[in-house]
PDB file of C-alpha atoms in Angstrom:
ATOM      1  CA  UNK H  26    -129.096-132.688 -35.755  1.00  0.00           C
ATOM      2  CA  UNK H  27    -131.231-134.268 -33.095  1.00  0.00           C
ATOM      3  CA  UNK H  28    -130.655-137.667 -31.517  1.00  0.00           C
ATOM      4  CA  UNK H  29    -134.157-138.636 -32.673  1.00  0.00           C
ATOM      5  CA  UNK H  30    -133.212-138.045 -36.317  1.00  0.00           C
ATOM      6  CA  UNK H  31    -130.085-140.165 -35.944  1.00  0.00           C
ATOM      7  CA  UNK H  32    -131.992-142.910 -34.116  1.00  0.00           C
ATOM      8  CA  UNK H  33    -134.419-143.028 -37.034  1.00  0.00           C
ATOM      9  CA  UNK H  34    -131.491-143.431 -39.454  1.00  0.00           C
ATOM     10  CA  UNK H  35    -130.014-146.152 -37.243  1.00  0.00           C
ATOM     11  CA  UNK H  36    -133.441-147.806 -36.979  1.00  0.00           C
ATOM     12  CA  UNK H  37    -133.436-147.577 -33.203  1.00  0.00           C
ATOM     13  CA  UNK H  38    -136.595-146.953 -31.201  1.00  0.00           C
ATOM     14  CA  UNK H  39    -135.213-147.314 -27.694  1.00  0.00           C
ATOM     15  CA  UNK H  40    -133.723-144.451 -25.715  1.00  0.00           C
ATOM     16  CA  UNK H  41    -131.146-146.829 -24.219  1.00  0.00           C
ATOM     17  CA  UNK H  42    -128.447-145.580 -26.608  1.00  0.00           C
ATOM     18  CA  UNK H  43    -129.217-141.858 -26.430  1.00  0.00           C
ATOM     19  CA  UNK H  44    -126.007-140.944 -24.579  1.00  0.00           C
ATOM     20  CA  UNK H  45    -123.872-142.780 -27.147  1.00  0.00           C
ATOM     21  CA  UNK H  46    -125.759-141.205 -30.046  1.00  0.00           C
ATOM     22  CA  UNK H  47    -125.435-137.710 -28.572  1.00  0.00           C
ATOM     23  CA  UNK H  48    -121.710-138.304 -28.160  1.00  0.00           C
ATOM     24  CA  UNK H  49    -121.389-139.514 -31.762  1.00  0.00           C
ATOM     25  CA  UNK H  50    -123.248-136.458 -33.069  1.00  0.00           C
ATOM     26  CA  UNK H  51    -120.882-134.197 -31.125  1.00  0.00           C
ATOM     27  CA  UNK H  52    -117.842-136.094 -32.437  1.00  0.00           C
ATOM     28  CA  UNK H  53    -119.114-135.811 -36.019  1.00  0.00           C
ATOM     29  CA  UNK H  54    -119.657-132.082 -35.622  1.00  0.00           C
ATOM     30  CA  UNK H  55    -116.218-131.602 -34.073  1.00  0.00           C
ATOM     31  CA  UNK H  56    -114.581-133.579 -36.872  1.00  0.00           C
ATOM     32  CA  UNK H  57    -116.409-131.519 -39.463  1.00  0.00           C
ATOM     33  CA  UNK H  58    -115.425-128.256 -37.742  1.00  0.00           C
ATOM     34  CA  UNK H  59    -111.787-129.375 -37.668  1.00  0.00           C
ATOM     35  CA  UNK H  60    -112.059-129.933 -41.422  1.00  0.00           C
ATOM     36  CA  UNK H  61    -113.325-126.394 -41.925  1.00  0.00           C
ATOM     37  CA  UNK H  62    -117.058-127.109 -42.230  1.00  0.00           C
ATOM     38  CA  UNK H  63    -119.034-124.416 -40.448  1.00  0.00           C
ATOM     39  CA  UNK H  64    -121.667-125.502 -37.925  1.00  0.00           C
ATOM     40  CA  UNK H  65    -123.888-122.744 -39.343  1.00  0.00           C
ATOM     41  CA  UNK H  66    -125.195-125.346 -41.796  1.00  0.00           C
ATOM     42  CA  UNK H  67    -126.474-127.848 -39.245  1.00  0.00           C
ATOM     43  CA  UNK H  68    -129.946-127.933 -40.864  1.00  0.00           C
ATOM     44  CA  UNK H  69    -128.546-128.460 -44.362  1.00  0.00           C
ATOM     45  CA  UNK H  70    -129.168-131.906 -45.932  1.00  0.00           C
ATOM     46  CA  UNK H  71    -125.457-132.387 -46.731  1.00  0.00           C
ATOM     47  CA  UNK H  72    -124.498-131.583 -43.141  1.00  0.00           C
ATOM     48  CA  UNK H  73    -127.145-133.979 -41.848  1.00  0.00           C
ATOM     49  CA  UNK H  74    -126.040-136.706 -44.254  1.00  0.00           C
ATOM     50  CA  UNK H  75    -122.468-136.373 -42.988  1.00  0.00           C
ATOM     51  CA  UNK H  76    -123.524-136.593 -39.335  1.00  0.00           C
ATOM     52  CA  UNK H  77    -125.712-139.595 -40.106  1.00  0.00           C
ATOM     53  CA  UNK H  78    -122.892-141.352 -41.975  1.00  0.00           C
ATOM     54  CA  UNK H  79    -120.491-140.716 -39.078  1.00  0.00           C
ATOM     55  CA  UNK H  80    -122.974-142.176 -36.610  1.00  0.00           C
ATOM     56  CA  UNK H  81    -123.611-145.194 -38.824  1.00  0.00           C
ATOM     57  CA  UNK H  82    -119.857-145.755 -39.091  1.00  0.00           C
ATOM     58  CA  UNK H  83    -119.221-145.611 -35.360  1.00  0.00           C
ATOM     59  CA  UNK H  84    -122.368-147.028 -33.753  1.00  0.00           C
ATOM     60  CA  UNK H  85    -122.274-150.521 -32.366  1.00  0.00           C
ATOM     61  CA  UNK H  86    -119.400-152.906 -31.682  1.00  0.00           C
ATOM     62  CA  UNK H  87    -120.034-155.306 -34.569  1.00  0.00           C
ATOM     63  CA  UNK H  88    -120.618-152.973 -37.476  1.00  0.00           C
ATOM     64  CA  UNK H  89    -119.787-154.768 -40.700  1.00  0.00           C
ATOM     65  CA  UNK H  90    -120.459-151.637 -42.779  1.00  0.00           C
ATOM     66  CA  UNK H  91    -118.349-149.273 -40.670  1.00  0.00           C
ATOM     67  CA  UNK H  92    -115.634-148.785 -43.297  1.00  0.00           C
ATOM     68  CA  UNK H  93    -118.187-148.028 -45.999  1.00  0.00           C
ATOM     69  CA  UNK H  94    -119.939-145.408 -43.845  1.00  0.00           C
ATOM     70  CA  UNK H  95    -116.615-143.860 -42.847  1.00  0.00           C
ATOM     71  CA  UNK H  96    -115.704-143.450 -46.525  1.00  0.00           C
ATOM     72  CA  UNK H  97    -119.083-141.828 -47.176  1.00  0.00           C
ATOM     73  CA  UNK H  98    -118.586-139.436 -44.244  1.00  0.00           C
ATOM     74  CA  UNK H  99    -115.061-138.555 -45.370  1.00  0.00           C
ATOM     75  CA  UNK H 100    -116.241-137.895 -48.919  1.00  0.00           C
ATOM     76  CA  UNK H 101    -119.099-135.635 -47.859  1.00  0.00           C
ATOM     77  CA  UNK H 102    -116.893-133.675 -45.457  1.00  0.00           C
ATOM     78  CA  UNK H 103    -114.146-133.302 -48.050  1.00  0.00           C
ATOM     79  CA  UNK H 104    -116.651-131.939 -50.549  1.00  0.00           C
ATOM     80  CA  UNK H 105    -118.146-129.560 -47.996  1.00  0.00           C
ATOM     81  CA  UNK H 106    -114.735-128.362 -46.811  1.00  0.00           C
ATOM     82  CA  UNK H 107    -113.716-127.491 -50.357  1.00  0.00           C
ATOM     83  CA  UNK H 108    -116.994-125.755 -51.160  1.00  0.00           C
ATOM     84  CA  UNK H 109    -117.189-122.088 -50.189  1.00  0.00           C
ATOM     85  CA  UNK H 110    -120.811-122.511 -49.201  1.00  0.00           C
ATOM     86  CA  UNK H 111    -119.995-124.698 -46.202  1.00  0.00           C
ATOM     87  CA  UNK H 112    -116.720-123.379 -44.863  1.00  0.00           C
ATOM     88  CA  UNK H 113    -115.707-120.329 -42.873  1.00  0.00           C
ATOM     89  CA  UNK H 114    -113.203-119.253 -45.495  1.00  0.00           C
ATOM     90  CA  UNK H 115    -115.882-118.101 -47.944  1.00  0.00           C
ATOM     91  CA  UNK H 116    -113.937-119.393 -50.940  1.00  0.00           C
TER      92      UNK H 116
END
C-alpha cells in the first residue's frame, strides 16, 4: 500500500508526515506477517483495510479513536490469519 493511499485515508495532503506514514505501513505489514498473513495479498481490499486501520490507530499523538481503530485492525487480521486465502499455511 502506498503512502499516498494512506494519506488519503488519514485526510492528509502534506508530505510532512511521509516518513511516519511509511514507518506505520511497514509496522502494519510486519504485524500482519507475524500473525500469518501473507504479504502476497498487498493489493487485496482486506489487506489494505487492515493497513489503513493500523495507520489510523497509530497516527498522531492525540488520537481519540485509536482504540477503536486498533480493534478494527485486530479483527481484520484475525479473520485473515484464520482464512486459508490470506495465510501461508494454505488451510
